[in-house]
Tab-separated table of C-alpha atoms in Angstrom:
chain	number	residue	atom	x	y	z
Y	5	MET	CA	18.993	-6.387	-27.702
Y	6	THR	CA	17.938	-2.877	-26.703
Y	7	HIS	CA	19.990	-0.634	-24.448
Y	8	ALA	CA	17.156	-0.679	-21.864
Y	9	ARG	CA	17.203	-4.505	-21.806
Y	10	VAL	CA	20.992	-4.502	-21.282
Y	11	LEU	CA	20.601	-2.071	-18.372
Y	12	ALA	CA	17.733	-4.149	-16.955
Y	13	GLY	CA	19.952	-7.236	-17.086
Y	14	ARG	CA	22.699	-5.412	-15.222
Y	15	LEU	CA	20.220	-4.196	-12.586
Y	16	ALA	CA	18.932	-7.767	-12.128
Y	17	ASP	CA	22.517	-8.972	-11.653
Y	18	LEU	CA	23.228	-6.219	-9.109
Y	19	LEU	CA	20.023	-7.096	-7.256
Y	20	ARG	CA	21.062	-10.756	-7.035
Y	21	ARG	CA	24.408	-9.660	-5.607
Y	22	GLU	CA	22.663	-7.414	-3.083
Y	23	GLN	CA	20.378	-10.236	-1.949
Y	24	ASP	CA	23.291	-12.668	-1.739
Y	25	ALA	CA	25.359	-10.156	0.248
Y	26	LEU	CA	22.453	-9.599	2.666
Y	27	ALA	CA	22.094	-13.357	3.229
Y	28	GLU	CA	25.830	-13.715	3.890
Y	29	PHE	CA	25.719	-10.720	6.238
Y	30	LEU	CA	22.870	-12.263	8.237
Y	31	ILE	CA	24.649	-15.626	8.460
Y	32	ALA	CA	27.779	-13.887	9.777
Y	33	LEU	CA	25.700	-11.708	12.100
Y	34	ALA	CA	23.921	-14.777	13.496
Y	35	ASP	CA	27.298	-16.379	14.246
Y	36	PHE	CA	28.526	-13.119	15.805
Y	37	ASP	CA	25.435	-13.014	18.018
Y	38	ARG	CA	25.789	-16.692	18.938
Y	39	ARG	CA	29.321	-15.982	20.144
Y	40	ARG	CA	28.075	-12.795	21.876
Y	41	GLY	CA	30.785	-10.820	20.138
Y	42	TRP	CA	28.929	-7.601	20.802
Y	43	MET	CA	29.477	-8.103	24.552
Y	44	GLU	CA	33.230	-8.507	24.069
Y	45	LEU	CA	33.225	-5.146	22.232
Y	46	GLY	CA	31.468	-3.435	25.145
Y	47	HIS	CA	27.902	-3.262	23.766
Y	48	SER	CA	24.889	-4.223	25.824
Y	49	SER	CA	23.100	-5.991	22.952
Y	50	LEU	CA	23.363	-6.891	19.292
Y	51	PHE	CA	20.948	-4.057	18.509
Y	52	TYR	CA	23.249	-1.419	20.006
Y	53	PHE	CA	26.246	-2.919	18.199
Y	54	LEU	CA	24.435	-2.568	14.876
Y	55	HIS	CA	23.172	0.921	15.681
Y	56	ARG	CA	26.216	2.448	17.364
Y	57	GLU	CA	29.190	0.648	15.855
Y	58	LEU	CA	27.946	-0.173	12.353
Y	59	GLY	CA	25.943	3.052	12.106
Y	60	LEU	CA	22.612	1.526	11.052
Y	61	SER	CA	19.401	3.393	11.764
Y	62	LYS	CA	17.355	1.968	14.627
Y	63	GLY	CA	14.834	0.524	12.202
Y	64	ALA	CA	17.489	-1.158	10.040
Y	65	ALA	CA	19.251	-2.447	13.159
Y	66	GLN	CA	16.015	-3.951	14.509
Y	67	TYR	CA	15.270	-5.741	11.225
Y	68	ARG	CA	18.746	-7.273	11.075
Y	69	LYS	CA	18.828	-8.181	14.755
Y	70	THR	CA	15.495	-10.002	14.398
Y	71	ALA	CA	16.649	-11.710	11.202
Y	72	ALA	CA	19.908	-12.864	12.798
Y	73	GLU	CA	18.016	-14.347	15.747
Y	74	LEU	CA	15.613	-16.056	13.359
Y	75	VAL	CA	18.489	-17.477	11.277
Y	76	GLN	CA	19.884	-19.109	14.410
Y	77	ARG	CA	16.560	-20.806	15.157
Y	78	PHE	CA	15.376	-21.428	11.591
Y	79	PRO	CA	18.301	-21.674	9.108
Y	80	GLU	CA	15.830	-22.455	6.289
Y	81	ILE	CA	14.936	-18.757	5.958
Y	82	VAL	CA	18.397	-17.998	4.537
Y	83	GLU	CA	17.697	-19.258	1.008
Y	84	PRO	CA	14.389	-17.340	0.630
Y	85	LEU	CA	16.269	-14.208	1.750
Y	86	ARG	CA	19.057	-14.964	-0.713
Y	87	ASP	CA	16.779	-15.351	-3.726
Y	88	GLY	CA	14.442	-12.479	-2.787
Y	89	ARG	CA	11.326	-14.461	-1.913
Y	90	LEU	CA	11.560	-13.239	1.671
Y	91	CYS	CA	12.016	-9.519	2.335
Y	92	ILE	CA	14.020	-8.170	5.274
Y	93	THR	CA	11.118	-5.850	6.204
Y	94	SER	CA	8.726	-8.805	6.665
Y	95	ILE	CA	11.059	-10.618	9.063
Y	96	VAL	CA	9.708	-8.885	12.184
Y	97	HIS	CA	6.166	-10.045	11.444
Y	98	LEU	CA	7.253	-13.569	10.487
Y	99	ALA	CA	9.077	-13.828	13.821
Y	100	ARG	CA	5.787	-13.180	15.654
Y	101	VAL	CA	4.116	-16.344	14.374
Y	102	LEU	CA	6.947	-18.741	13.432
Y	103	THR	CA	7.393	-21.814	15.637
Y	104	PRO	CA	9.305	-25.093	15.266
Y	105	GLU	CA	5.996	-26.865	14.747
Y	106	ASN	CA	4.606	-24.641	11.949
Y	107	ARG	CA	7.884	-23.674	10.229
Y	108	ARG	CA	7.295	-25.791	7.111
Y	109	GLU	CA	3.931	-24.296	6.171
Y	110	MET	CA	4.347	-20.867	7.773
Y	111	ILE	CA	7.408	-19.464	5.982
Y	112	PRO	CA	5.882	-19.593	2.440
Y	113	ASN	CA	2.988	-17.415	3.675
Y	114	PHE	CA	5.434	-14.509	3.838
Y	115	PHE	CA	7.047	-14.957	0.419
Y	116	GLN	CA	6.856	-11.883	-1.858
Y	117	ARG	CA	5.072	-9.909	0.871
Y	118	SER	CA	5.609	-6.228	1.533
Y	119	LYS	CA	5.974	-5.005	5.105
Y	120	ARG	CA	2.296	-4.069	5.288
Y	121	GLU	CA	1.149	-7.324	3.671
Y	122	ALA	CA	3.305	-9.322	6.101
Y	123	MET	CA	1.762	-7.368	8.980
Y	124	ALA	CA	-1.708	-8.328	7.738
Y	125	VAL	CA	-0.742	-12.016	7.409
Y	126	ALA	CA	0.636	-12.045	10.955
Y	127	ALA	CA	-2.470	-10.290	12.284
Y	128	ALA	CA	-4.709	-12.881	10.605
Y	129	LEU	CA	-2.703	-15.736	12.126
Y	130	GLN	CA	-2.302	-14.145	15.549
Y	131	PRO	CA	-5.074	-11.563	16.071
Y	132	ALA	CA	-4.691	-8.759	18.571
Y	133	SER	CA	-6.199	-9.739	21.914
Y	134	ALA	CA	-8.406	-6.634	21.917
Y	135	ALA	CA	-9.573	-4.733	18.864
Y	136	PRO	CA	-11.723	-1.902	20.261
Y	137	HIS	CA	-14.096	0.075	18.062
Y	138	ARG	CA	-13.518	3.694	19.080
Y	139	ASP	CA	-13.778	7.081	17.404
Y	140	ILE	CA	-11.249	9.513	18.892
Y	141	VAL	CA	-10.213	12.941	17.619
Y	142	THR	CA	-6.763	14.125	18.700
Y	143	ALA	CA	-5.755	17.703	17.949
Y	144	LEU	CA	-2.282	18.292	16.539
Y	145	ARG	CA	0.092	21.112	17.309
Y	146	PRO	CA	1.498	23.036	14.309
Y	147	GLY	CA	4.566	20.781	14.403
Y	148	GLY	CA	2.395	17.691	13.940
Y	149	LEU	CA	2.556	16.325	17.521
Y	150	PRO	CA	-0.596	15.512	19.497
Y	151	ALA	CA	-1.634	18.115	22.058
Y	152	SER	CA	-1.612	16.529	25.502
Y	153	ASP	CA	-5.089	17.684	26.439
Y	154	ALA	CA	-6.807	17.379	23.054
Y	155	ALA	CA	-7.718	13.694	22.938
Y	156	ALA	CA	-11.441	13.172	23.356
Y	157	PRO	CA	-14.038	10.783	21.981
Y	158	ALA	CA	-15.525	13.636	19.939
Y	159	LEU	CA	-17.043	11.487	17.213
Y	160	GLY	CA	-19.241	9.309	19.403
Y	161	PRO	CA	-23.018	9.683	19.488
Y	162	ALA	CA	-24.360	12.722	21.290
Y	163	PRO	CA	-24.667	12.010	25.036
Y	164	GLY	CA	-28.126	11.625	26.443
Y	165	PRO	CA	-29.459	13.209	29.642
Y	166	GLY	CA	-27.508	12.606	32.787
Y	167	PRO	CA	-23.997	13.328	33.989
Y	168	ALA	CA	-21.406	13.833	31.288
Y	169	PRO	CA	-19.052	10.890	30.909
Y	170	GLY	CA	-15.445	11.366	31.950
Y	171	PRO	CA	-12.629	11.434	29.427
Y	172	GLU	CA	-11.620	8.097	27.966
Y	173	PRO	CA	-8.277	6.936	29.362
Y	174	ALA	CA	-5.405	6.960	26.940
Y	175	PRO	CA	-4.311	3.503	25.770
Y	176	ALA	CA	-1.354	2.086	27.636
Y	177	GLN	CA	1.969	2.274	25.818
Y	178	ALA	CA	4.998	0.061	26.209
Y	179	VAL	CA	7.789	1.716	28.167
Y	180	GLN	CA	11.011	1.891	26.167
Y	181	PRO	CA	14.431	1.965	27.850
Y	182	VAL	CA	16.045	5.407	27.760
Y	183	GLU	CA	19.505	5.495	26.228
Y	184	PRO	CA	22.243	7.409	27.997
Y	185	GLY	CA	22.622	10.881	26.520
Y	186	ALA	CA	19.154	10.882	24.919
Y	187	THR	CA	17.758	14.391	24.409
Y	188	ALA	CA	14.201	15.497	25.143
Y	189	ALA	CA	13.499	15.829	21.422
Y	190	SER	CA	14.543	12.244	20.773
Y	191	LEU	CA	12.104	10.985	23.437
Y	192	VAL	CA	9.033	12.628	21.852
Y	193	PRO	CA	7.036	9.967	19.995
Y	194	LYS	CA	6.786	10.482	16.279
Y	195	PRO	CA	3.282	10.984	14.873
Y	196	ALA	CA	1.762	8.254	12.738
Y	197	ARG	CA	1.963	8.556	8.980
Y	198	ARG	CA	-0.718	10.733	7.422
Y	199	ASP	CA	-2.580	7.651	6.177
Y	200	ALA	CA	-1.564	4.328	7.741
Y	201	ALA	CA	-3.512	1.156	8.526
Y	202	GLU	CA	-2.409	-1.185	11.306
Y	203	PRO	CA	-3.856	-4.715	10.962
Y	204	LEU	CA	-5.297	-6.046	14.248
Y	205	THR	CA	-7.035	-9.238	13.115
Y	206	ALA	CA	-7.852	-10.880	9.791
Y	207	ASP	CA	-10.876	-8.579	9.482
Y	208	LEU	CA	-10.093	-5.497	11.587
Y	209	SER	CA	-7.487	-2.760	11.179
Y	210	ARG	CA	-6.844	0.512	12.971
Y	211	LEU	CA	-6.657	3.434	10.531
Y	212	HIS	CA	-4.579	6.505	11.389
Y	213	ILE	CA	-5.341	9.555	9.256
Y	214	THR	CA	-4.816	13.293	9.608
Y	215	VAL	CA	-7.880	15.327	8.655
Y	216	SER	CA	-8.850	18.985	8.470
Y	217	ARG	CA	-11.458	20.823	10.540
Y	218	ARG	CA	-13.559	20.973	7.366
Y	219	PHE	CA	-13.563	17.162	7.207
Y	220	LEU	CA	-14.735	16.877	10.821
Y	221	GLU	CA	-17.529	19.381	10.193
Y	222	LYS	CA	-18.716	17.342	7.211
Y	223	LEU	CA	-18.525	14.152	9.256
Y	224	GLN	CA	-20.709	15.652	11.969
Y	225	ALA	CA	-23.136	17.001	9.342
Y	226	ALA	CA	-23.377	13.523	7.789
Y	227	ARG	CA	-24.073	12.054	11.225
Y	228	ALA	CA	-26.885	14.569	11.715
Y	229	ALA	CA	-28.296	13.860	8.237
Y	230	LEU	CA	-28.516	10.142	9.016
Y	231	SER	CA	-29.556	10.505	12.656
Y	232	HIS	CA	-33.281	9.876	12.045
Y	233	SER	CA	-32.846	6.532	10.321
Y	234	ARG	CA	-29.616	5.396	12.002
Y	235	PRO	CA	-29.090	7.264	15.282
Y	236	SER	CA	-26.071	5.313	16.582
Y	237	LEU	CA	-23.698	5.498	13.620
Y	238	ARG	CA	-19.964	5.271	14.172
Y	239	ALA	CA	-17.502	7.170	12.019
Y	240	GLU	CA	-16.711	3.925	10.186
Y	241	ASP	CA	-20.379	3.485	9.210
Y	242	ILE	CA	-20.603	7.027	7.830
Y	243	LEU	CA	-17.361	6.755	5.869
Y	244	GLU	CA	-18.332	3.341	4.491
Y	245	ALA	CA	-21.679	4.720	3.333
Y	246	GLY	CA	-19.834	7.515	1.538
Y	247	LEU	CA	-17.425	5.047	-0.060
Y	248	ASP	CA	-20.356	2.944	-1.253
Y	249	LEU	CA	-21.775	6.002	-3.023
Y	250	VAL	CA	-18.415	6.743	-4.699
Y	251	LEU	CA	-18.068	3.130	-5.889
Y	252	LYS	CA	-21.678	3.032	-7.080
Y	253	ARG	CA	-21.172	6.205	-9.127
Y	254	ASP	CA	-17.920	4.821	-10.551
Y	255	ALA	CA	-19.608	1.524	-11.504
Y	256	LYS	CA	-22.374	3.477	-13.237
Y	257	ARG	CA	-19.790	5.475	-15.197
Y	258	LYS	CA	-18.206	2.214	-16.367
Y	259	GLY	CA	-21.570	0.625	-17.187
Y	260	LEU	CA	-21.082	-2.030	-14.492
Y	261	VAL	CA	-24.665	-1.972	-13.247
Y	262	GLN	CA	-26.869	-4.954	-12.408
Y	263	LYS	CA	-29.810	-3.793	-14.526
Y	264	PRO	CA	-28.462	-1.818	-17.506
Y	265	ARG	CA	-30.911	0.363	-19.368
Y	266	LYS	CA	-31.801	-0.455	-22.945
Y	267	GLU	CA	-29.647	1.741	-25.139
Y	268	ASN	CA	-30.993	4.075	-27.799
Y	269	PRO	CA	-29.336	4.125	-31.216
Y	270	ARG	CA	-26.419	6.553	-31.281
Y	271	LYS	CA	-27.237	9.908	-32.810
Y	272	GLU	CA	-25.033	11.422	-35.453
Y	273	ASN	CA	-22.357	13.876	-34.358
Y	274	THR	CA	-22.105	12.177	-30.958
Y	275	PRO	CA	-18.734	13.040	-29.341
Y	276	ALA	CA	-16.112	10.312	-29.667
Y	277	GLU	CA	-15.761	9.825	-25.915
Y	278	SER	CA	-19.454	8.769	-25.659
Y	279	HIS	CA	-19.213	6.566	-28.744
Y	280	ILE	CA	-18.608	3.342	-26.805
Y	281	PRO	CA	-21.899	1.530	-26.096
Y	282	ALA	CA	-22.446	0.848	-22.404
Y	283	ALA	CA	-22.805	-2.901	-23.017
Y	284	VAL	CA	-19.417	-2.968	-24.779
Y	285	LYS	CA	-17.785	-0.873	-22.071
Y	286	ARG	CA	-19.209	-3.224	-19.433
Y	287	GLN	CA	-17.682	-6.273	-21.150
Y	288	VAL	CA	-14.298	-4.590	-21.521
Y	289	TRP	CA	-14.143	-3.561	-17.858
Y	290	THR	CA	-15.146	-7.056	-16.770
Y	291	ARG	CA	-12.691	-8.787	-19.120
Y	292	ASP	CA	-9.722	-6.592	-18.135
Y	293	GLY	CA	-10.553	-6.612	-14.425
Y	294	GLY	CA	-10.432	-2.803	-14.191
Y	295	ARG	CA	-6.642	-2.845	-14.731
Y	296	CYS	CA	-4.341	-1.272	-17.310
Y	297	GLN	CA	-3.499	-3.813	-20.036
Y	298	TRP	CA	-0.367	-2.116	-21.426
Y	299	PRO	CA	2.095	-4.952	-22.181
Y	300	LEU	CA	5.451	-4.907	-20.415
Y	301	GLU	CA	8.593	-5.826	-22.314
Y	302	SER	CA	9.485	-8.400	-19.658
Y	303	GLY	CA	6.029	-10.017	-19.816
Y	304	GLY	CA	2.706	-9.302	-18.111
Y	305	VAL	CA	0.839	-6.004	-18.095
Y	306	CYS	CA	1.015	-2.697	-16.234
Y	307	GLY	CA	-1.932	-3.641	-13.995
Y	308	SER	CA	-2.554	-0.140	-12.559
Y	309	THR	CA	-6.063	0.578	-11.287
Y	310	LEU	CA	-5.594	4.364	-11.147
Y	311	ARG	CA	-7.073	6.735	-13.788
Y	312	VAL	CA	-7.999	3.780	-16.007
Y	313	GLU	CA	-9.937	4.460	-19.225
Y	314	CYS	CA	-10.980	2.708	-22.435
Y	315	ASP	CA	-8.548	2.856	-25.361
Y	316	HIS	CA	-9.038	1.845	-29.003
Y	317	ARG	CA	-6.263	-0.484	-30.185
Y	318	VAL	CA	-6.909	0.836	-33.686
Y	319	ALA	CA	-7.794	4.487	-33.137
Y	320	LEU	CA	-11.194	5.861	-34.100
Y	321	ALA	CA	-9.451	8.365	-36.377
Y	322	SER	CA	-7.840	5.438	-38.195
Y	323	GLY	CA	-11.124	3.605	-38.708
Y	324	GLY	CA	-11.105	1.550	-35.515
Y	325	ALA	CA	-14.447	0.345	-34.211
Y	326	SER	CA	-15.800	0.505	-30.672
Y	327	THR	CA	-15.958	-3.265	-30.271
Y	328	VAL	CA	-14.910	-5.469	-27.389
Y	329	ASP	CA	-11.989	-6.866	-29.413
Y	330	ASN	CA	-10.718	-3.410	-30.401
Y	331	LEU	CA	-10.961	-1.934	-26.915
Y	332	ARG	CA	-8.725	-2.337	-23.912
Y	333	LEU	CA	-8.242	-0.591	-20.577
Y	334	LEU	CA	-5.215	1.658	-20.148
Y	335	CYS	CA	-4.150	3.973	-17.357
Y	336	ARG	CA	-3.913	7.667	-18.266
Y	337	PHE	CA	-0.114	7.468	-18.666
Y	338	HIS	CA	-0.181	4.540	-21.116
Y	339	ASN	CA	-3.256	5.848	-22.946
Y	340	ASP	CA	-1.349	9.063	-23.672
Y	341	LEU	CA	1.722	7.053	-24.668
Y	342	ALA	CA	-0.349	4.944	-27.088
Y	343	ALA	CA	-1.818	8.089	-28.649
Y	344	ARG	CA	1.657	9.603	-29.079
Y	345	ARG	CA	2.843	6.483	-30.854
Y	346	ALA	CA	-0.176	6.626	-33.137
Y	347	PHE	CA	-0.308	10.373	-33.894
Y	348	GLY	CA	3.084	11.787	-32.864
Y	349	ASP	CA	4.188	14.146	-30.106
Y	350	GLU	CA	3.601	17.359	-32.039
Y	351	TRP	CA	-0.071	16.575	-32.505
Y	352	MET	CA	-0.638	15.258	-28.978
Y	353	ASN	CA	1.095	18.210	-27.304
Y	354	GLN	CA	-1.869	20.337	-28.415
Y	355	PHE	CA	-4.091	18.398	-26.006
Y	356	THR	CA	-1.681	17.581	-23.161
Y	357	ARG	CA	-1.012	20.562	-20.962
Y	358	GLY	CA	2.574	20.875	-19.778
Y	359	ALA	CA	3.712	17.733	-21.576
Y	360	ALA	CA	7.447	17.170	-21.697
Y	361	GLN	CA	8.999	16.811	-25.109
Y	362	GLY	CA	7.721	13.558	-26.546
Y	363	ALA	CA	6.716	12.035	-23.210
Y	364	PRO	CA	3.490	11.843	-21.249
Y	365	ALA	CA	3.450	13.279	-17.744
Y	366	GLN	CA	4.815	10.844	-15.188
Y	367	PRO	CA	2.122	9.389	-12.932
Y	368	GLY	CA	2.332	9.414	-9.158
Y	369	ALA	CA	2.911	6.364	-6.999
Y	370	ASP	CA	0.405	3.627	-7.704
Y	371	SER	CA	-1.033	1.935	-4.639
Y	372	SER	CA	-2.585	-0.846	-6.530
């Protein structure tokens, strides 16, 4: 047994203990709430007990408060929390749609879901009452907070003749109770993440992104370029058209086209990277589903969809052929790792800029 496997076993054991401890904590917290112990200690709610006395952040306190209330109504969620099928961050969204009548079939819908996936499931089951289609540009101050007078529907179609429309009213926001001793800084709403999608229904989401002036200029130029054929385009239509072009170009690079051209015989001295026939590349991409096939020691494959490229199982330099059976898809990280195992670090470091000793550069977070 390798040292990494021993450490992985210990981590799995620690994770089971963490999950078990969380379940026991929520059971005890539910009983504490049922007895209204927080009131006896002078707190106005379970939330403030968790936040002020136990020192949890407001987000962590809200998750646990919601979970404790749900445990009291639906004790069957305890075991999924204990074994890790149900995540504490998905509890808030489960609580939105869980009822005594649907409890049996509803709870499994949230198993193994991330916070964002749980939000999407809840939105599909209980769509937002209104999902408006609006394009609004809001200027940001240097500190990242919206300027009070900058919101305007600047991306809408150019107004026609007649009086200019008035500014669009800001959407209503829920009023939050102000805590005693709260400072002005703590009352300022935090800006949305740089790139965050909020599910509204099964099909619609609201996307919050921060863009540069250059991006807005290009968006307006694209609107003008398409204005003759499609005069009433929304920002979503323009961005989707651009995404279609990116995906079409990517599919062409991979050979995934509906009507592939007949290939000419390969000329001698053709570079190795163009040595794979398009028909072969097309079969490999289809077979591997566009995902990295590097095998994991615990079973399964890497599965990344970022920076994926074709790799020869038996390298070309070692006599490997560019056939479907000898090719697989690997992400850039695992492709480099495979090459290092085949040719050694000293050789590969000639071609990998800034490579650490004997290790490929670590990839960024994979969103796949």
